[in-house]
XYZ file of N, CA and C in Angstrom:
867
model
N 0.753 -1.172 0.264
C 0.094 -0.074 -0.148
C 0.650 1.301 -0.333
N 0.482 2.311 -1.040
C 0.935 3.554 -0.717
C 1.258 4.271 0.373
N 2.628 4.520 1.200
C 2.812 5.266 2.471
C 1.577 6.467 2.873
N 1.373 7.333 1.376
C 0.753 8.356 1.441
C -0.677 7.668 1.913
N -1.431 6.776 1.302
C -2.765 6.087 1.708
C -2.670 5.777 2.936
N -1.716 4.748 3.434
C -1.526 4.432 4.519
C -1.380 5.461 5.545
N -0.837 6.862 5.596
C -0.726 8.113 6.166
C -2.615 8.628 6.667
N -2.884 8.334 5.516
C -4.283 9.311 5.319
C -5.457 8.241 5.992
N -5.301 6.852 6.032
C -6.059 5.944 6.414
C -5.760 5.946 8.037
N -4.608 6.149 8.343
C -4.330 6.135 9.768
C -4.976 7.262 10.685
N -4.749 8.306 10.159
C -5.242 9.703 10.161
C -6.518 9.820 10.337
N -7.173 9.404 9.273
C -8.809 9.157 9.323
C -9.406 8.342 10.258
N -8.612 7.303 10.750
C -9.088 6.294 11.846
C -9.020 7.227 12.890
N -7.453 8.026 13.404
C -7.650 8.370 14.743
C -8.803 9.557 14.721
N -8.985 10.645 13.610
C -9.673 11.395 13.780
C -11.126 11.461 14.146
N -11.842 10.181 13.356
C -13.196 9.560 13.483
C -13.785 9.317 15.033
N -12.443 8.690 15.691
C -12.435 8.206 17.039
C -12.581 9.530 18.204
N -11.910 10.497 17.298
C -11.724 11.495 18.230
C -13.009 12.589 17.825
N -13.366 12.501 17.022
C -14.816 13.154 16.502
C -15.801 12.726 17.372
N -16.077 11.826 17.481
C -16.994 10.708 18.354
C -16.972 11.051 19.918
N -15.500 10.939 20.481
C -15.478 11.371 21.569
C -15.924 12.557 22.250
N -15.706 13.638 21.330
C -15.653 15.009 21.388
C -17.202 15.698 21.342
N -17.994 14.934 20.648
C -19.136 15.097 20.300
C -20.254 15.223 21.334
N -21.318 16.285 21.148
C -22.516 15.915 22.171
C -23.837 15.578 21.039
N -23.545 15.557 20.037
C -24.839 15.652 18.930
C -24.663 14.185 18.388
N -26.009 13.677 18.135
C -25.931 12.438 17.786
C -25.975 12.511 16.369
N -25.851 13.232 15.390
C -25.353 12.930 13.921
C -24.013 12.902 13.924
N -23.393 14.180 14.949
C -21.630 13.996 14.671
C -21.038 12.973 15.482
N -21.773 12.288 15.989
C -21.135 10.889 16.844
C -21.270 9.755 15.746
N -22.248 10.254 15.078
C -22.621 8.757 14.279
C -21.808 9.075 12.906
N -21.625 10.389 12.432
C -20.670 10.434 11.409
C -19.373 9.948 11.700
N -19.118 10.363 12.886
C -17.684 9.865 13.542
C -17.293 8.047 13.513
N -18.492 7.503 13.814
C -18.625 6.156 13.763
C -18.526 5.554 12.160
N -19.434 5.959 11.501
C -19.373 5.946 9.741
C -17.562 6.035 9.149
N -17.282 7.127 9.481
C -16.158 7.614 9.081
C -14.781 6.511 9.418
N -14.881 6.260 10.766
C -14.259 5.507 11.400
C -14.497 3.839 10.987
N -15.357 3.261 10.366
C -15.893 2.188 9.726
C -15.294 2.138 8.278
N -15.408 3.182 7.824
C -14.775 3.291 6.502
C -13.486 3.247 6.429
N -12.705 3.716 7.271
C -11.202 3.977 7.323
C -10.560 2.554 7.683
N -10.819 2.009 8.777
C -10.531 0.852 9.018
C -10.778 -0.444 7.816
N -11.617 -0.339 6.680
C -12.152 -1.512 5.950
C -10.678 -1.543 4.954
N -10.027 -0.372 4.547
C -8.994 -0.916 3.461
C -7.665 -1.457 4.200
N -7.651 -0.873 5.620
C -6.561 -1.389 6.359
C -6.880 -3.194 6.587
N -8.197 -3.507 6.730
C -8.047 -4.813 6.875
C -8.169 -5.655 5.487
N -8.158 -4.876 4.376
C -8.144 -6.001 3.016
C -6.683 -5.703 2.579
N -5.820 -4.984 3.255
C -4.368 -4.418 3.294
C -3.660 -5.948 2.219
N -3.973 -7.114 3.115
C -3.281 -8.321 2.608
C -4.385 -9.378 1.663
N -4.080 -9.184 0.523
C -4.737 -9.268 -0.481
C -5.302 -10.986 -0.208
N -5.947 -11.814 0.253
C -6.592 -12.997 0.987
C -7.952 -13.199 1.105
N -8.723 -14.415 0.539
C -10.099 -14.446 0.666
C -10.641 -14.231 2.017
N -9.594 -14.799 3.139
C -10.321 -14.713 4.432
C -10.399 -13.368 5.036
N -8.989 -12.373 4.309
C -9.308 -11.101 4.969
C -10.636 -10.429 4.357
N -10.685 -10.611 2.898
C -12.161 -10.136 2.467
C -13.318 -10.502 3.095
N -13.322 -11.967 3.556
C -14.660 -12.343 3.940
C -15.014 -11.322 5.457
N -13.411 -11.541 6.203
C -13.653 -11.005 7.858
C -13.957 -9.287 7.624
N -13.776 -8.647 6.428
C -13.785 -7.047 5.842
C -15.584 -7.013 5.665
N -16.005 -8.124 4.948
C -17.333 -8.259 4.623
C -18.306 -7.957 5.823
N -17.797 -9.103 6.459
C -18.576 -9.421 7.905
C -18.700 -8.619 8.728
N -17.197 -7.914 8.899
C -16.810 -6.454 9.783
C -18.091 -4.921 9.609
N -17.830 -4.771 8.003
C -18.734 -3.865 7.444
C -20.154 -4.408 7.861
N -20.894 -5.333 7.187
C -22.380 -5.431 7.402
C -22.385 -5.259 8.760
N -21.813 -5.381 10.089
C -22.455 -5.524 11.364
C -22.054 -3.862 11.900
N -20.802 -3.447 11.403
C -20.737 -1.973 11.731
C -21.733 -1.253 11.282
N -22.038 -1.313 9.690
C -22.857 -0.645 9.338
C -24.589 -0.985 9.867
N -24.896 -2.212 10.334
C -26.394 -2.579 11.028
C -26.430 -1.905 12.317
N -25.278 -1.638 13.075
C -25.049 -0.698 14.289
C -24.928 0.584 14.118
N -24.573 1.099 12.943
C -25.007 2.643 12.830
C -25.924 2.758 12.490
N -26.627 2.178 11.709
C -27.873 2.036 11.486
C -28.802 2.426 12.230
N -28.915 1.397 13.579
C -29.708 1.394 14.885
C -29.072 2.633 15.737
N -28.165 2.948 15.833
C -27.931 4.584 16.245
C -28.397 5.447 15.650
N -28.573 5.899 14.114
C -29.133 6.754 13.807
C -30.492 6.848 13.903
N -31.246 5.539 14.040
C -33.002 4.987 13.953
C -32.952 5.800 15.499
N -32.013 5.247 16.636
C -32.247 5.541 18.338
C -32.007 7.237 18.344
N -31.585 7.441 17.743
C -31.183 9.509 17.764
C -32.325 9.936 17.031
N -32.931 9.392 16.079
C -34.156 10.029 15.481
C -35.131 10.056 16.311
N -35.382 8.996 16.810
C -36.501 8.418 17.915
C -36.276 9.465 19.220
N -34.954 9.430 19.567
C -34.840 10.411 20.754
C -35.319 11.870 20.385
N -34.950 12.551 19.229
C -35.294 13.739 18.641
C -36.560 13.910 18.754
N -37.333 12.942 17.992
C -38.944 12.981 17.932
C -39.385 13.093 19.562
N -38.712 12.483 20.353
C -39.298 12.379 21.629
C -39.159 13.922 22.202
N -38.089 14.211 22.309
C -37.313 15.219 23.128
C -37.201 16.604 22.492
N -37.058 16.464 20.987
C -36.983 17.748 20.339
C -35.384 18.192 20.205
N -34.350 17.386 20.849
C -33.348 17.911 20.828
C -32.362 16.880 20.132
N -30.907 16.643 20.032
C -30.212 15.975 19.327
C -28.892 15.624 20.541
N -29.037 16.210 21.832
C -28.123 16.256 23.027
C -27.913 14.301 23.226
N -26.593 13.869 23.262
C -26.184 12.571 23.509
C -26.701 12.325 25.055
N -26.373 13.403 25.952
C -26.528 13.213 27.405
C -28.043 12.852 27.347
N -28.632 13.549 27.150
C -30.476 13.724 27.039
C -30.949 12.596 26.747
N -31.186 11.581 26.678
C -31.637 10.190 25.935
C -32.738 9.497 26.764
N -33.685 10.244 27.185
C -34.580 9.750 28.356
C -35.651 8.292 27.458
N -35.690 8.628 26.229
C -36.749 7.591 25.528
C -36.287 6.351 25.467
N -37.160 5.604 26.167
C -36.784 3.822 26.252
C -36.537 3.027 24.753
N -37.275 3.165 24.167
C -36.765 2.922 22.881
C -35.418 2.964 22.333
N -35.179 4.627 22.469
C -33.939 4.847 21.654
C -32.930 4.036 22.467
N -33.090 4.125 24.099
C -31.916 3.916 24.855
C -31.899 2.213 24.624
N -32.709 1.419 24.417
C -32.754 -0.047 23.988
C -32.029 -0.144 22.785
N -32.570 0.566 21.812
C -31.926 0.383 20.455
C -29.962 0.840 20.627
N -29.910 1.894 21.256
C -28.473 2.279 21.656
C -27.890 1.135 22.274
N -28.489 0.696 23.415
C -27.364 -0.785 23.958
C -27.131 -1.818 23.038
N -28.223 -2.172 22.344
C -28.010 -2.881 21.120
C -27.142 -2.842 20.187
N -27.036 -1.387 19.582
C -26.095 -0.907 18.641
C -24.485 -0.749 19.368
N -24.530 -0.531 20.478
C -23.296 -0.657 21.444
C -22.800 -2.117 21.446
N -23.750 -3.100 21.983
C -23.193 -4.397 21.898
C -23.047 -5.158 20.517
N -23.298 -4.853 19.500
C -23.008 -4.865 18.163
C -21.646 -4.609 17.648
N -21.223 -3.080 18.160
C -20.159 -2.573 17.829
C -19.007 -3.342 18.539
N -19.228 -3.245 19.771
C -18.027 -3.969 20.888
C -17.820 -5.718 20.373
N -19.012 -5.887 20.088
C -19.047 -7.756 19.780
C -19.412 -8.069 21.634
N -20.177 -7.578 22.091
C -20.549 -7.876 23.300
C -21.809 -9.370 23.226
N -21.390 -10.236 23.956
C -22.656 -11.430 24.114
C -23.675 -11.011 24.608
N -24.906 -11.395 23.661
C -25.033 -12.381 22.786
C -24.792 -11.937 21.425
N -24.356 -10.842 21.075
C -24.013 -10.414 19.657
C -22.422 -10.385 19.476
N -21.993 -11.423 19.855
C -20.348 -11.458 19.882
C -19.935 -12.575 18.308
N -20.894 -13.141 18.102
C -20.706 -14.681 17.018
C -19.671 -13.780 15.961
N -19.874 -12.899 15.366
C -18.510 -12.251 14.371
C -17.514 -11.801 14.693
N -17.331 -11.451 16.113
C -16.222 -11.009 16.386
C -14.820 -11.843 16.278
N -14.831 -13.576 16.802
C -13.918 -14.165 16.368
C -13.377 -14.198 15.217
N -14.752 -14.415 14.207
C -14.361 -14.934 13.046
C -13.424 -13.743 11.931
N -13.881 -12.599 12.418
C -13.133 -11.328 12.077
C -12.221 -11.242 12.337
N -11.563 -11.454 13.360
C -10.053 -11.548 14.000
C -9.298 -12.601 13.505
N -9.918 -13.754 13.542
C -9.178 -14.417 12.435
C -8.869 -14.734 11.245
N -9.582 -13.591 10.421
C -9.363 -13.312 9.087
C -8.570 -12.462 8.858
N -7.654 -11.602 9.949
C -6.934 -10.353 9.526
C -5.811 -10.745 9.981
N -5.120 -9.575 9.494
C -3.245 -9.567 10.535
C -3.390 -9.194 11.835
N -2.139 -9.832 12.660
C -2.428 -9.860 14.266
C -2.432 -8.242 14.153
N -1.769 -7.499 13.283
C -1.771 -5.678 13.689
C -3.152 -5.262 13.474
N -3.911 -6.011 12.492
C -5.223 -5.151 12.011
C -5.830 -5.949 13.550
N -5.789 -6.953 13.835
C -6.105 -7.233 14.886
C -6.731 -6.744 16.307
N -5.049 -6.626 16.459
C -4.773 -5.239 17.459
C -5.420 -4.133 17.419
N -5.757 -3.266 16.439
C -6.421 -1.891 16.350
C -7.828 -2.385 16.617
N -8.443 -3.450 15.913
C -9.719 -3.936 16.470
C -10.477 -3.794 17.898
N -9.397 -5.017 18.504
C -9.449 -5.244 19.649
C -9.400 -3.957 20.657
N -8.379 -2.693 20.267
C -8.345 -1.648 21.202
C -8.597 -0.486 20.750
N -8.215 0.238 19.881
C -8.403 1.409 19.295
C -10.187 1.938 19.011
N -10.595 0.395 18.091
C -12.107 0.343 17.527
C -13.066 0.268 18.673
N -12.404 0.271 19.952
C -13.564 -0.167 21.448
C -13.836 1.158 21.968
N -12.761 2.391 21.557
C -13.169 3.669 21.819
C -13.974 4.343 21.862
N -14.419 4.554 20.716
C -15.580 5.237 20.230
C -16.877 4.727 20.618
N -17.231 3.549 20.367
C -18.560 3.118 21.064
C -18.452 2.920 22.637
N -17.619 2.919 23.311
C -17.493 3.008 24.822
C -17.522 4.564 25.423
N -17.074 5.466 24.433
C -17.772 6.946 24.752
C -19.141 6.915 24.710
N -19.975 6.815 23.557
C -21.226 6.795 23.843
C -21.843 5.550 25.057
N -21.303 4.907 25.420
C -21.989 4.168 26.707
C -21.782 4.944 27.917
N -20.281 5.248 27.799
C -20.213 6.231 29.008
C -21.366 7.442 29.200
N -21.653 8.329 28.068
C -22.650 9.263 27.921
C -24.159 9.232 28.158
N -24.304 7.877 27.706
C -25.850 7.466 27.917
C -26.179 6.230 29.261
N -24.663 5.898 29.684
C -25.407 4.865 31.038
C -26.173 5.252 32.235
N -26.384 6.823 32.303
C -27.153 7.170 33.281
C -28.755 6.892 32.790
N -28.961 6.852 31.369
C -30.353 6.422 31.002
C -30.506 4.903 30.800
N -29.391 4.006 30.791
C -29.581 2.626 30.438
C -30.059 2.041 31.599
N -30.931 1.182 31.692
C -31.466 0.174 32.861
C -29.554 -0.037 33.325
N -29.956 -0.229 34.750
C -28.551 -0.828 35.533
C -28.545 -2.063 35.336
N -29.691 -2.980 35.422
C -29.854 -4.489 35.599
C -29.251 -4.639 33.807
N -30.026 -4.247 32.985
C -29.894 -4.850 31.820
C -28.058 -4.423 31.433
N -27.769 -3.805 31.845
C -26.082 -3.649 31.349
C -25.469 -4.867 32.350
N -26.058 -4.836 33.610
C -25.484 -6.236 34.465
C -25.550 -7.357 33.834
N -26.716 -7.767 33.197
C -27.031 -8.931 32.925
C -26.097 -9.381 31.521
N -25.854 -8.307 30.499
C -25.467 -8.407 29.489
C -23.712 -8.666 29.701
N -23.618 -7.788 31.043
C -21.977 -8.283 31.509
C -21.430 -9.286 32.045
N -22.737 -10.126 32.992
C -22.560 -11.408 33.097
C -22.460 -12.469 32.140
N -23.124 -12.468 31.073
C -23.241 -13.157 29.682
C -22.171 -13.382 28.933
N -21.723 -12.058 28.692
C -19.994 -11.890 28.017
C -19.145 -12.517 28.986
N -19.313 -12.299 30.401
C -17.764 -12.572 31.398
C -18.102 -14.500 31.222
N -19.096 -14.786 31.040
C -19.196 -16.451 31.255
C -18.802 -16.879 29.788
N -19.538 -16.318 28.455
C -19.340 -17.130 27.108
C -17.956 -16.461 26.908
N -17.560 -15.407 26.988
C -16.156 -15.320 26.546
C -15.068 -16.498 27.440
N -15.465 -16.549 28.494
C -14.397 -17.345 29.213
C -14.566 -19.022 28.898
N -15.742 -19.437 28.988
C -15.836 -20.965 28.471
C -15.716 -20.521 27.309
N -15.930 -20.273 25.571
C -15.763 -20.164 24.440
C -14.271 -20.733 24.614
N -13.327 -19.562 25.250
C -12.157 -19.754 24.806
C -11.068 -20.671 25.468
N -12.069 -21.795 26.069
C -11.074 -22.830 26.609
C -10.622 -23.535 25.460
N -11.455 -24.245 24.437
C -10.879 -25.516 23.692
C -10.076 -24.336 22.359
N -9.792 -23.074 22.629
C -8.990 -22.727 21.103
C -7.550 -22.819 20.994
N -7.303 -23.225 19.981
C -5.560 -23.178 19.873
C -5.070 -21.959 19.179
N -6.161 -21.386 18.183
C -5.572 -20.220 17.596
C -5.283 -18.976 18.625
N -4.288 -18.494 18.566
C -4.113 -16.976 19.061
C -5.069 -16.100 19.147
N -5.392 -15.493 17.774
C -6.144 -14.547 17.526
C -7.624 -14.910 18.173
N -8.032 -15.935 18.055
C -9.566 -16.146 18.475
C -9.392 -16.349 20.151
N -8.203 -16.502 20.745
C -8.444 -16.917 22.060
C -8.181 -15.378 22.438
N -7.761 -14.508 21.805
C -7.844 -12.910 22.197
C -9.051 -12.190 22.022
N -9.536 -13.044 21.069
C -11.140 -12.640 20.729
C -12.070 -12.883 21.930
N -11.784 -13.997 22.393
C -12.480 -14.281 23.496
C -12.455 -13.538 24.621
N -11.145 -13.563 25.079
C -10.575 -12.785 25.965
C -11.097 -11.250 26.058
N -11.485 -10.810 24.781
C -11.730 -9.160 24.577
C -13.213 -9.205 24.908
N -14.318 -10.478 24.627
C -15.426 -10.588 25.086
C -15.623 -10.516 26.559
N -14.968 -11.431 27.393
C -14.966 -11.562 28.644
C -14.276 -10.213 29.246
N -13.626 -9.531 28.990
C -13.019 -7.914 29.282
C -14.150 -7.104 29.276
N -15.146 -7.405 28.253
C -15.933 -6.172 27.613
C -17.234 -6.483 28.642
N -17.301 -7.710 28.929
C -18.226 -8.305 30.120
C -17.966 -7.462 31.628
N -16.923 -7.438 31.773
C -16.648 -7.087 33.109
C -16.706 -5.496 33.293
N -16.400 -5.222 31.840
C -16.163 -3.390 31.603
C -17.745 -3.245 31.762
N -18.871 -3.552 31.244
C -20.047 -3.381 31.151
C -20.681 -2.881 32.804
N -20.329 -4.069 33.811
C -20.430 -4.147 35.024
C -19.930 -2.835 35.701
N -18.856 -2.668 35.008
C -17.862 -1.591 35.634
C -18.639 -0.258 35.579
N -19.267 0.001 34.136
C -19.999 0.989 33.704
C -21.148 1.490 34.525
N -21.974 0.557 35.283
C -22.893 0.194 36.469
C -22.735 1.122 37.771
N -21.312 0.630 37.678
C -20.805 1.142 39.242
C -20.035 2.424 39.362
N -18.937 2.769 38.355
C -18.267 3.795 38.771
C -17.370 4.236 37.515
N -17.654 5.266 37.178
C -16.946 5.850 35.727
C -15.279 5.758 35.809
N -14.885 6.113 36.812
C -13.394 6.048 37.312
C -12.760 4.805 36.997
N -13.778 3.638 37.772
C -13.183 2.248 37.598
C -13.230 1.651 36.038
N -14.587 1.801 35.655
C -14.459 1.671 34.033
C -13.249 2.244 33.136
N -12.934 3.284 33.425
C -11.703 3.975 32.734
C -10.301 3.110 33.306
N -10.497 2.637 34.269
C -9.096 1.822 34.639
C -8.926 0.781 34.118
N -10.503 0.150 33.983
C -10.981 -1.457 33.494
C -9.919 -1.189 31.696
N -10.649 0.037 31.160
C -10.629 -0.112 29.693
C -8.895 0.203 29.400
N -8.203 0.927 30.433
C -6.761 1.291 30.128
C -6.069 0.112 30.417
N -6.085 -0.664 31.378
C -5.529 -2.263 31.627
C -5.770 -3.231 30.845
N -7.124 -2.818 29.968
C -7.018 -4.001 29.210
C -6.557 -3.871 27.690
N -6.495 -2.464 27.231
C -5.719 -1.826 26.203
C -4.293 -2.176 26.337
N -3.430 -2.013 27.595
C -2.261 -2.023 27.607
C -2.050 -3.616 27.533
N -2.475 -4.558 28.322
C -2.418 -5.480 28.223
C -2.247 -6.653 26.733
N -3.374 -6.342 26.419
C -3.725 -6.688 24.648
C -2.726 -6.394 23.720
N -2.244 -4.725 24.215
C -1.194 -4.266 23.189
C 0.101 -5.041 23.479
N 0.479 -5.520 24.918
C 1.297 -6.127 25.137
C 1.348 -7.871 24.236
N 0.651 -8.065 24.606
C 0.386 -9.666 24.060
C -0.203 -9.626 22.482
N -0.380 -9.028 21.859
C -0.585 -8.784 20.308
C 0.821 -8.028 20.081
N 1.695 -7.292 20.692
C 3.017 -7.088 20.175
C 4.319 -8.346 20.228
N 3.901 -9.096 21.453
C 4.625 -10.064 21.256
C 4.286 -11.294 20.505
N 3.001 -11.605 20.329
C 2.478 -12.337 19.081
C 3.063 -12.167 17.825
N 3.026 -10.729 17.441
C 3.441 -10.318 16.123
C 5.117 -10.555 16.199
N 5.587 -10.202 17.207
C 7.154 -10.175 17.210
C 7.462 -11.930 16.777
N 7.374 -13.068 17.630
C 7.204 -14.090 17.445
C 6.551 -15.117 16.113
N 5.310 -13.938 15.290
C 4.549 -14.533 14.409
C 3.835 -16.172 14.907
N 3.593 -15.970 15.911
C 2.531 -17.193 16.690
C 1.168 -17.031 16.140
N 0.746 -17.565 15.256
C -0.656 -17.836 14.941
C -1.546 -18.837 15.572
N -0.542 -20.148 16.392
C -1.288 -20.816 16.866
C -0.753 -21.033 18.460
N -1.279 -21.828 19.685
C -0.377 -21.916 20.422
C 0.447 -22.756 20.404
N 0.917 -23.883 19.540
C 1.867 -24.490 18.887
C 3.220 -23.631 18.629
N 2.576 -22.548 17.674
C 3.747 -21.805 17.466
C 4.441 -21.035 18.661
N 3.486 -20.706 19.386
C 4.075 -19.921 20.819
C 4.868 -20.861 21.587
N 4.553 -21.929 21.481
C 5.330 -23.021 22.126
C 7.209 -23.453 21.787
N 6.888 -23.472 20.495
C 8.130 -23.670 19.705
C 9.149 -21.836 19.583
N 8.598 -21.091 20.277
C 9.338 -19.718 20.008
C 10.133 -19.580 21.325
N 10.059 -21.023 22.368
C 10.813 -20.655 23.545
C 12.085 -21.088 23.160
N 12.577 -21.651 21.905
C 13.963 -22.079 21.557
C 14.778 -20.711 20.901
N 13.863 -19.865 20.295
C 14.572 -18.953 19.865
C 14.575 -17.548 20.654
N 13.056 -17.381 21.618
C 13.636 -16.273 22.587
C 12.958 -16.788 24.017
N 13.622 -17.275 24.647
C 12.978 -17.885 26.114
C 12.586 -16.741 26.827
N 13.352 -15.705 27.196
C 13.082 -14.319 27.522
C 11.457 -13.699 27.058
N 11.428 -13.341 25.835
C 9.940 -13.056 25.239
C 9.188 -13.841 25.099
N 9.173 -15.542 24.945
C 8.031 -16.388 25.824
C 7.641 -16.206 26.902
N 8.442 -15.925 27.942
C 8.163 -15.990 29.415
C 7.367 -14.724 29.832
N 7.762 -13.913 28.822
C 7.044 -12.153 28.903
C 5.484 -12.732 28.552
N 5.425 -13.337 27.449
C 4.264 -13.587 26.743
C 3.187 -14.366 27.462
N 3.915 -15.402 28.276
C 3.184 -16.237 29.083
C 2.741 -15.423 30.200
N 3.315 -14.693 31.059
C 2.779 -13.892 32.097
C 1.864 -12.727 31.611
N 2.084 -12.201 30.631
C 1.306 -11.257 30.247
C -0.471 -11.626 29.599
N -0.359 -12.873 29.061
C -1.133 -14.395 29.091
C -2.151 -14.153 30.234
N -1.159 -14.346 31.392
C -1.800 -14.633 32.539
C -2.515 -13.712 33.448
N -1.697 -12.184 33.059
C -2.659 -10.956 33.472
C -3.841 -10.702 32.715
N -3.494 -11.250 31.473
C -4.954 -10.776 30.793
C -5.949 -11.670 31.254
N -5.726 -13.195 31.684
C -6.672 -13.765 32.723
C -7.408 -13.366 33.706
N -6.587 -12.558 34.384
C -7.174 -12.041 35.616
C -6.246 -12.983 36.594
N -5.601 -13.138 36.822
C -4.716 -14.274 37.710
C -4.009 -13.079 38.621
N -4.217 -13.368 40.048
C -3.244 -12.609 41.059
C -1.972 -13.447 41.070
N -1.169 -12.472 41.780
C -1.213 -11.236 42.034
C -0.847 -10.142 40.381
N -1.088 -10.736 39.332
C -0.551 -9.697 38.249
C -1.518 -8.427 37.654
N -1.298 -7.249 37.077
C -2.135 -6.305 36.669
C -3.477 -6.959 36.797
N -3.388 -7.514 35.709
C -4.838 -7.886 35.042
C -6.005 -7.761 36.176
N -5.275 -8.783 37.339
C -6.029 -8.960 38.704
C -6.968 -7.614 38.824
N -6.191 -6.355 39.221
C -6.510 -5.200 40.043
C -8.115 -4.680 39.315
N -8.345 -4.636 38.311
C -9.702 -4.128 37.870
C -10.935 -4.844 37.914
N -10.651 -6.257 38.343
C -11.595 -7.285 38.860
C -11.762 -7.117 40.053
N -10.666 -7.306 41.092
C -10.445 -6.980 42.320
C -11.110 -5.810 42.681
N -11.105 -4.422 42.402
C -12.044 -3.433 42.603
C -13.241 -3.465 42.120
N -14.008 -3.952 40.754
C -15.191 -4.299 40.714
C -16.056 -5.338 41.384
N -15.229 -6.220 41.888
C -16.147 -7.131 43.240
C -16.284 -6.283 44.382
N -14.773 -5.533 44.500
C -15.187 -4.696 46.002
C -16.270 -3.982 45.748
N -16.364 -3.244 44.771
C -17.703 -2.332 44.758
C -18.750 -3.024 44.556
N -18.990 -4.219 44.192
C -20.311 -5.139 43.714
C -20.618 -5.607 45.389
N -19.823 -5.929 46.302
C -19.456 -6.462 47.848
C -20.064 -5.030 48.459
N -20.469 -4.022 47.764
C -21.087 -2.985 48.489
C -23.061 -3.053 48.344
N -23.303 -3.360 47.046
C -24.570 -3.727 46.637
C -25.282 -4.842 47.280
N -26.422 -5.083 47.322
C -27.382 -6.408 47.667
C -27.442 -7.143 46.491
N -26.195 -7.458 46.023
C -26.189 -8.664 44.594
C -25.229 -9.904 45.126
N -25.280 -10.391 46.151
C -24.211 -11.411 46.124
C -24.188 -12.307 45.432
N -25.260 -12.937 45.226
C -25.449 -14.222 43.696
C -24.841 -13.645 42.541
N -24.983 -12.181 42.412
C -24.618 -11.571 41.130
C -23.043 -11.656 41.027
N -22.658 -11.346 42.163
C -20.900 -11.262 42.532
C -20.177 -12.344 42.264
N -21.056 -13.499 42.908
C -20.290 -15.040 42.847
C -20.161 -15.382 41.615
N -21.420 -15.492 40.575
C -21.477 -15.604 39.277
C -20.290 -15.199 38.510
N -20.317 -13.784 38.682
C -19.145 -13.220 37.743
C -17.761 -13.450 38.289
N -17.530 -13.970 39.711
C -16.566 -14.061 39.920
C -15.905 -15.899 39.534
N -17.077 -16.786 39.691
C -17.042 -17.735 38.801
C -16.585 -18.324 37.407
N -17.026 -16.608 36.654
C -17.164 -16.680 35.082
C -15.576 -16.467 34.761
N -14.916 -15.827 35.820
C -12.991 -15.549 35.159
C -12.698 -16.733 35.702
N -12.832 -17.874 36.002
C -12.124 -18.948 36.539
C -11.506 -19.424 35.112
N -12.394 -19.856 34.169
C -11.999 -20.706 32.754
C -10.884 -19.531 32.286
N -11.081 -18.457 32.259
C -10.117 -17.348 31.755
C -8.771 -17.544 32.191
C-alpha cells in the first residue's frame, strides 16, 4: 500500500474516533462512527486473501447495522425530546436500540459471534487495532448514555459476556481467536464497571488496552498464529516467551498480576451492593479465563 494512502487511513481512523469522543450531538457522533468504519476497511483488506476479504465484509455489515441502529435511536430520541443531545436520551425505545447497537459494535455477548471470525481473518496488527482503538468510540457513547440505560440490563449483558468469553475460549488453539474471546470476557467486566463507577471503568479499559497491546506485540514479534507456534518460540527467545506467558496470565486476571486489579476493584464495589449471587457468578465466570 502507498505510504501516503496508509498515512491518510490511519489519520482518518484516529480523527473519526476523536470526533465521536468530543461530540455532544447524535449526528456528529454517528458521522464519526461511519468514518471510523470506512477507514478501517481498507486496512483490513491490505493483505489480499479470501479470508481477509470475508472478514472485512462481515465487519462492514455488522458495523453498518450498528450505525443504522444508532441513527434510528437518535432520530427517535429527537422526535421525543426535540433535541439531538447525547446526554439527554430519556426515551426507553431509543436507549434500548442504543444498547443493542453498542453491543454489536463492541462484540459483546450475545451479539459476539462475528467477532472471533473477523479477528481470525485479519493480520495480527489489524486485530490489535480492532481489539483496542475500535472499542474507544462505542465506549464513549456508553459512558454518555449510561445514566439512561437500565442498570440491571447492563449487568445481565456483562455477566453473559464474561461467562461466554471465558467458556468459549477454553478449547481454542488459534491465538487470535483466544484474544477475541478474552476481549469478549473483558467487555463483560467493563459493562459491570460502567454501572458502578466511571473512574473504575476508565481504569478497566486502560488496563485491558495495555495488556492487549503487550500480547499482540509479543505475538507479532514471534509470528505466533497458534498456541503450538508460541511453544516453539521458546527455543528462539525464552525471555520473550516467558513475558508473553505472564502477559497472557495477567490478561486472564490471575492474581497477583496487573490484570487482577480491575476485577478485584469491581468485585469490591459489587460487595457494597445487595447482589451477592451476581458477584459470585461473575467471579466464577473468570475461572475459565
